[in-house]
Amino acid sequence: MEDVTPSLPPTHPPTLLEPRAVAVVAAMLVFVAFLVTGVFVQLLNAAFGIWFTQIFVFLGLGWLVLRATGREPVRYTGLTFPGLGPMAFGFLLGAVNFFAIVAPVQFLSQALMPKEWREIYDVADIFRGQSPVELALIVASVSLGAPVCEEFFFRGIFFQGLKAPGGPPLRALVLSAVVFSAFHLDPVGFLARVELGVLFGWLLLRTGSLWPGILAHAANNIVSTVLFFIAKHIESPQEPTTGQEVQFILMFALLGSGAIWGLMSAARRFPGLLGPPRPTELVEAREAPVRLEPLFKVIHLAIPWMFAAALSLGVYVALDTRGIQLSQIDQRHPLQPVPEDAPDALHAERDALYELRVRARRGEIPLEEYAQERARQSRLKRTDVR
């Protein structure tokens, strides 16, 4: 008698991907999303845009990439609690590293870069002309949002993926730091951010947790922000000479280097500060290929993030029409940077424009008054502001 048992349809083996390839593709997707959506939203409003970019580009897309390849985001990225010791160590290391390495490297980069680059890529511009609420949101995003979301993607996903083939992780550590710095689109601060990327990655390798690097990132940003606001509110009778600036930087470097040496000595004397060293075979272990989830599941995973992004953007547009109008005025009338050696009157005129923007933001003056002054200063040629 013939066997009439129906044959089962052929099953297709799951699609397996190398984690390093996934990390590279993820970085490309995040970069495109950063340019297309992040920059667009930041043009609407810097404070809202920075938070939007951190949450939905770096955190959201990174989370989606991990879930779409069958990995658990918290466990994979190292968002496990390492203890208070490593977290305190990371924060202190990030703070003293700013004085020991970041500030001197940044000072040297500014000295070597063309003067026009220093003016164009002045990151302090983001704080100017903002209302108190917007300023608070920007400071919070720099101190909290960026450390958590950027470390989640660049160290937790990209760096982990680059070192997935196994072996010594030095090449992956440096390459991930270079990409991290390049994402900021700031040639003047490029070398300093590469050093920071290496530091944050080392903390992840040493402790097995993302939190020490997050806190080091936060400490670096907090220190630089606090110093900016201190310098802004301190009136000096005359600008320091180059020689005096070099003396200050050398003093910072010496004190910071001494503090780093003290932290490392304390970590050797008190192992709880960093925890026991991770075994080499664990640090250099090869990660197995990952399984790509079916398309319908990936779409299902993406829908909540897409809905939340669209909802937050829609709510912002509905509630802050005045802020959007101000941003449109700024885009229609771009300003030439005021050179550092420009007459004090020109600096005062630009500061007055920023104050006018804050008043327009509060509704104290008509938008047209700010637009007229912005247009007037926008028409000034570069030679006129020297």
Coordinates of C-alpha atoms in Angstrom, one line a residue, residues 31-378:
F31 CA 24.2 58.2 10.4
V32 CA 21.6 58.6 7.7
A33 CA 18.8 59.0 10.3
F34 CA 20.9 61.5 12.1
L35 CA 21.4 63.6 9.0
V36 CA 17.8 63.3 7.7
T37 CA 15.7 63.5 10.8
G38 CA 18.0 64.6 13.6
V39 CA 19.3 67.7 11.9
F40 CA 15.9 68.6 10.5
V41 CA 14.3 68.4 14.0
Q42 CA 17.1 70.3 15.5
L43 CA 16.6 73.1 13.0
L44 CA 13.0 73.4 14.3
N45 CA 14.3 73.7 17.9
A46 CA 17.7 72.9 19.2
A47 CA 16.5 71.8 22.7
F48 CA 13.8 69.5 21.4
G49 CA 15.9 68.3 18.5
I50 CA 18.8 67.2 20.6
W51 CA 16.6 65.1 22.8
F52 CA 14.7 63.7 19.8
T53 CA 17.9 62.7 18.2
Q54 CA 19.3 61.0 21.2
I55 CA 16.2 59.1 22.1
F56 CA 14.9 58.0 18.6
V57 CA 18.1 57.9 16.6
F58 CA 20.8 56.6 18.9
L59 CA 18.7 54.8 21.5
G60 CA 15.7 53.8 19.4
L61 CA 17.4 52.6 16.3
G62 CA 20.1 50.8 18.3
W63 CA 17.5 49.0 20.4
L64 CA 15.6 48.0 17.2
V65 CA 18.8 46.6 15.6
L66 CA 19.5 44.4 18.7
R67 CA 15.9 43.1 18.9
A68 CA 15.8 42.5 15.2
T69 CA 18.8 40.3 15.5
G70 CA 17.5 38.3 18.5
R71 CA 19.6 40.0 21.2
E72 CA 18.5 41.4 24.5
P73 CA 19.5 45.1 24.6
V74 CA 20.2 45.4 28.4
R75 CA 22.3 42.3 28.6
Y76 CA 24.1 42.7 25.3
T77 CA 25.1 46.4 25.8
G78 CA 26.2 45.9 29.4
L79 CA 23.5 48.0 31.0
T80 CA 23.9 45.9 34.1
F81 CA 24.6 47.5 37.5
P82 CA 28.3 47.1 38.2
G83 CA 28.2 48.4 41.8
L84 CA 28.7 51.9 43.2
G85 CA 32.5 51.6 43.1
P86 CA 33.0 51.3 39.3
M87 CA 30.3 54.0 38.8
A88 CA 32.0 56.5 41.1
F89 CA 35.4 55.6 39.5
G90 CA 34.0 56.3 36.0
F91 CA 32.5 59.6 37.0
L92 CA 35.7 60.8 38.7
L93 CA 37.9 59.5 35.8
G94 CA 35.7 61.4 33.3
A95 CA 36.1 64.6 35.3
V96 CA 39.9 64.6 35.8
N97 CA 40.5 63.3 32.2
F98 CA 38.9 66.5 31.0
F99 CA 41.7 68.5 32.6
A100 CA 44.5 66.1 32.0
I101 CA 43.9 65.3 28.3
V102 CA 40.7 66.7 26.7
A103 CA 41.4 70.4 27.5
P104 CA 45.1 70.3 26.4
V105 CA 44.2 68.4 23.2
Q106 CA 41.4 70.8 22.4
F107 CA 43.6 73.8 23.1
L108 CA 46.2 72.4 20.7
S109 CA 43.6 71.6 18.0
Q110 CA 42.3 75.2 18.2
A111 CA 45.8 76.6 17.9
L112 CA 46.5 74.5 14.8
M113 CA 43.1 74.8 13.0
P114 CA 42.3 77.7 10.8
K115 CA 40.7 80.6 12.7
E116 CA 37.6 80.4 10.5
W117 CA 37.1 76.7 11.6
R118 CA 37.2 77.7 15.3
E119 CA 34.5 80.3 14.6
I120 CA 32.3 78.0 12.5
Y121 CA 32.6 75.0 14.8
D122 CA 32.1 76.8 18.1
V123 CA 30.0 74.3 20.0
A124 CA 29.1 77.1 22.6
D125 CA 26.8 78.6 19.9
I126 CA 24.1 76.1 20.9
F127 CA 23.7 77.8 24.3
R128 CA 23.3 81.3 22.8
G129 CA 19.9 82.9 22.3
Q130 CA 18.0 80.2 24.2
S131 CA 15.2 80.8 26.7
P132 CA 15.8 79.5 30.3
V133 CA 13.6 76.5 29.6
E134 CA 15.4 75.7 26.4
L135 CA 18.7 76.2 28.1
A136 CA 17.8 73.8 30.9
L137 CA 16.7 71.2 28.3
I138 CA 20.0 71.5 26.4
V139 CA 22.1 71.3 29.5
A140 CA 20.1 68.2 30.6
S141 CA 20.5 66.6 27.2
V142 CA 24.2 67.2 27.2
S143 CA 24.6 66.0 30.8
L144 CA 22.2 63.0 30.7
G145 CA 20.7 62.3 27.3
A146 CA 23.9 62.2 25.3
P147 CA 25.9 60.1 27.8
V148 CA 23.2 57.4 28.0
C149 CA 22.0 57.2 24.4
E150 CA 25.4 57.7 22.7
E151 CA 27.1 55.2 24.9
F152 CA 24.3 52.7 24.3
F153 CA 24.9 52.8 20.6
F154 CA 28.6 53.6 20.1
R155 CA 30.0 51.4 22.9
G156 CA 27.2 49.0 23.6
I157 CA 26.4 48.1 20.0
F158 CA 29.0 49.5 17.5
F159 CA 32.1 48.7 19.6
Q160 CA 30.8 45.4 20.7
G161 CA 30.0 44.5 17.1
L162 CA 33.4 45.5 15.8
K163 CA 35.2 43.2 18.3
A164 CA 32.8 40.3 17.7
P165 CA 35.3 38.3 15.6
G166 CA 37.4 37.8 18.7
G167 CA 41.0 38.5 19.5
P168 CA 42.6 41.7 21.0
P169 CA 40.0 44.5 20.9
L170 CA 42.4 47.4 20.4
R171 CA 41.6 47.9 16.8
A172 CA 37.9 47.8 17.4
L173 CA 38.3 50.2 20.3
V174 CA 40.2 52.8 18.3
L175 CA 38.0 52.5 15.2
S176 CA 34.8 52.9 17.2
A177 CA 36.2 56.0 18.9
V178 CA 37.1 57.5 15.5
V179 CA 33.5 56.9 14.2
F180 CA 32.1 58.2 17.5
S181 CA 34.1 61.5 17.0
A182 CA 33.3 61.7 13.3
F183 CA 29.5 61.6 14.1
H184 CA 29.8 65.0 15.9
L185 CA 30.8 66.7 12.6
D186 CA 33.4 68.9 14.4
P187 CA 36.9 68.8 13.0
V188 CA 38.2 71.1 15.8
G189 CA 37.1 68.7 18.6
F190 CA 37.9 65.5 16.6
L191 CA 41.0 64.4 18.4
A192 CA 39.7 65.1 21.9
R193 CA 36.5 63.1 21.2
V194 CA 38.6 60.2 19.9
E195 CA 40.4 60.1 23.2
L196 CA 37.1 60.2 25.0
G197 CA 35.8 57.3 22.9
V198 CA 38.9 55.2 23.7
L199 CA 38.4 56.0 27.4
F200 CA 34.7 55.1 27.5
G201 CA 35.4 51.9 25.6
W202 CA 38.2 50.9 28.0
L203 CA 35.9 51.3 30.9
L204 CA 33.4 48.9 29.2
L205 CA 36.2 46.4 28.6
R206 CA 37.5 46.7 32.1
T207 CA 34.3 46.5 34.0
G208 CA 31.9 44.7 31.6
S209 CA 29.3 47.4 32.3
L210 CA 28.3 50.4 30.2
W211 CA 27.5 52.5 33.3
P212 CA 31.1 53.6 34.2
G213 CA 31.5 54.9 30.7
I214 CA 28.1 56.6 30.8
L215 CA 29.1 58.4 34.0
A216 CA 32.5 59.3 32.6
H217 CA 30.8 60.8 29.5
A218 CA 28.4 62.7 31.8
A219 CA 31.2 64.0 34.0
N220 CA 33.2 65.3 30.9
N221 CA 30.2 67.1 29.5
I222 CA 29.2 68.5 32.9
V223 CA 32.6 69.9 33.6
S224 CA 32.9 71.5 30.2
T225 CA 29.4 73.0 30.5
V226 CA 30.0 74.4 33.9
L227 CA 33.4 75.9 32.9
F228 CA 31.6 77.5 29.9
F229 CA 29.0 79.2 32.0
I230 CA 31.6 80.3 34.6
A231 CA 33.7 81.9 31.9
K232 CA 30.6 83.5 30.4
H233 CA 29.7 85.3 33.6
I234 CA 33.2 86.3 34.7
E235 CA 34.2 89.7 33.4
S236 CA 37.9 90.0 32.9
P237 CA 39.5 93.5 32.4
Q238 CA 41.6 92.1 29.5
E239 CA 41.9 88.9 27.6
P240 CA 44.6 86.5 28.7
T241 CA 47.7 86.3 26.6
T242 CA 48.7 83.1 24.7
G243 CA 51.4 82.6 27.2
Q244 CA 49.0 82.8 30.1
E245 CA 46.6 80.4 28.4
V246 CA 49.4 77.9 27.9
Q247 CA 50.3 78.2 31.6
F248 CA 46.7 77.5 32.6
I249 CA 46.5 74.5 30.3
L250 CA 49.8 73.0 31.6
M251 CA 48.6 73.5 35.1
F252 CA 45.3 71.7 34.3
A253 CA 47.2 68.9 32.6
L254 CA 49.6 68.4 35.5
L255 CA 46.9 68.5 38.1
G256 CA 44.6 66.2 36.0
S257 CA 47.4 63.7 35.3
G258 CA 48.2 63.6 39.0
A259 CA 44.5 62.9 39.8
I260 CA 44.4 60.1 37.2
W261 CA 47.5 58.6 38.7
G262 CA 45.8 58.8 42.1
L263 CA 42.6 57.2 40.9
M264 CA 44.6 54.3 39.2
S265 CA 46.6 53.8 42.4
A266 CA 43.4 53.7 44.5
A267 CA 41.9 51.2 42.1
R268 CA 44.9 48.9 42.6
R269 CA 44.7 49.3 46.3
F270 CA 40.9 49.0 46.6
P271 CA 39.8 46.4 44.0
G272 CA 36.1 47.2 44.6
L273 CA 36.6 50.5 42.7
L274 CA 36.8 48.7 39.4
G275 CA 36.0 45.2 40.3
P276 CA 38.2 42.2 39.5
P277 CA 39.9 42.2 36.0
R278 CA 37.8 40.4 33.4
P279 CA 39.4 37.2 32.0
T280 CA 41.2 37.6 28.7
E281 CA 39.3 34.8 27.2
L282 CA 36.1 36.6 27.9
V283 CA 37.2 40.0 26.6
E284 CA 38.6 38.4 23.4
A285 CA 35.8 35.8 22.9
R286 CA 34.2 35.5 19.5
E287 CA 30.6 36.3 19.2
A288 CA 28.4 33.8 17.4
P289 CA 26.5 34.9 14.3
V290 CA 23.1 36.4 15.0
R291 CA 19.7 35.4 13.6
L292 CA 17.7 38.0 11.7
E293 CA 14.1 38.1 12.8
P294 CA 11.3 37.8 10.2
L295 CA 10.3 41.1 8.5
F296 CA 6.8 41.2 10.1
K297 CA 8.4 40.9 13.5
V298 CA 10.9 43.7 12.8
I299 CA 8.0 45.9 11.6
H300 CA 6.1 45.0 14.8
L301 CA 9.1 46.0 16.9
A302 CA 9.6 49.3 15.0
I303 CA 5.9 50.5 15.2
P304 CA 6.0 51.7 18.9
W305 CA 9.2 53.7 18.2
M306 CA 7.8 55.2 15.0
F307 CA 4.5 56.1 16.7
A308 CA 6.3 57.7 19.7
A309 CA 8.6 59.8 17.4
A310 CA 5.7 61.0 15.2
L311 CA 3.6 61.8 18.3
S312 CA 6.3 63.8 20.1
L313 CA 7.1 65.7 16.9
G314 CA 3.4 66.4 16.3
V315 CA 2.8 67.6 19.9
Y316 CA 5.9 69.9 19.7
V317 CA 4.8 71.4 16.4
A318 CA 1.3 72.0 17.8
L319 CA 2.5 73.6 21.0
D320 CA 5.4 75.7 19.9
T321 CA 4.5 77.6 16.8
R322 CA 6.4 80.6 18.0
G323 CA 9.6 78.7 18.5
I324 CA 9.3 77.2 15.0
Q325 CA 8.8 80.7 13.6
L326 CA 11.9 81.9 15.4
S327 CA 13.9 79.0 13.9
Q328 CA 12.7 79.8 10.4
I329 CA 13.8 83.4 10.9
D330 CA 17.2 82.1 11.9
Q331 CA 17.5 79.9 8.9
R332 CA 16.4 82.7 6.5
H333 CA 19.0 85.0 7.9
P334 CA 22.2 83.1 8.7
L335 CA 24.8 85.0 10.7
Q336 CA 28.5 85.4 10.1
P337 CA 30.6 84.4 13.1
V338 CA 32.0 87.4 15.0
P339 CA 35.8 86.9 15.1
E340 CA 37.4 86.7 18.5
D341 CA 39.5 89.8 17.8
A342 CA 36.6 91.9 16.6
P343 CA 35.8 95.2 18.3
D344 CA 33.9 94.9 21.6
A345 CA 31.0 96.9 20.0
L346 CA 30.4 94.1 17.5
H347 CA 30.4 91.4 20.2
A348 CA 28.0 93.6 22.2
E349 CA 25.8 93.9 19.2
R350 CA 25.7 90.2 18.7
D351 CA 24.9 89.6 22.4
A352 CA 22.1 92.1 22.1
L353 CA 20.7 90.1 19.2
Y354 CA 20.7 86.9 21.3
E355 CA 18.9 88.7 24.1
L356 CA 16.4 90.1 21.6
R357 CA 15.7 86.5 20.5
V358 CA 15.1 85.5 24.1
R359 CA 12.6 88.3 24.5
A360 CA 10.9 87.4 21.3
R361 CA 10.7 83.8 22.5
R362 CA 8.9 85.0 25.6
G363 CA 6.5 87.1 23.6
E364 CA 7.8 90.4 25.1
I365 CA 8.4 91.8 21.6
P366 CA 6.9 91.1 18.2
L367 CA 8.7 88.5 16.0
E368 CA 9.1 91.1 13.3
E369 CA 11.4 93.2 15.5
Y370 CA 13.8 90.3 16.0
A371 CA 13.5 89.4 12.3
Q372 CA 14.5 92.9 11.2
E373 CA 17.6 93.0 13.5
R374 CA 18.6 89.5 12.5
A375 CA 18.2 90.4 8.8
R376 CA 20.4 93.5 9.3
Q377 CA 23.2 91.6 11.0
S378 CA 22.9 88.8 8.5

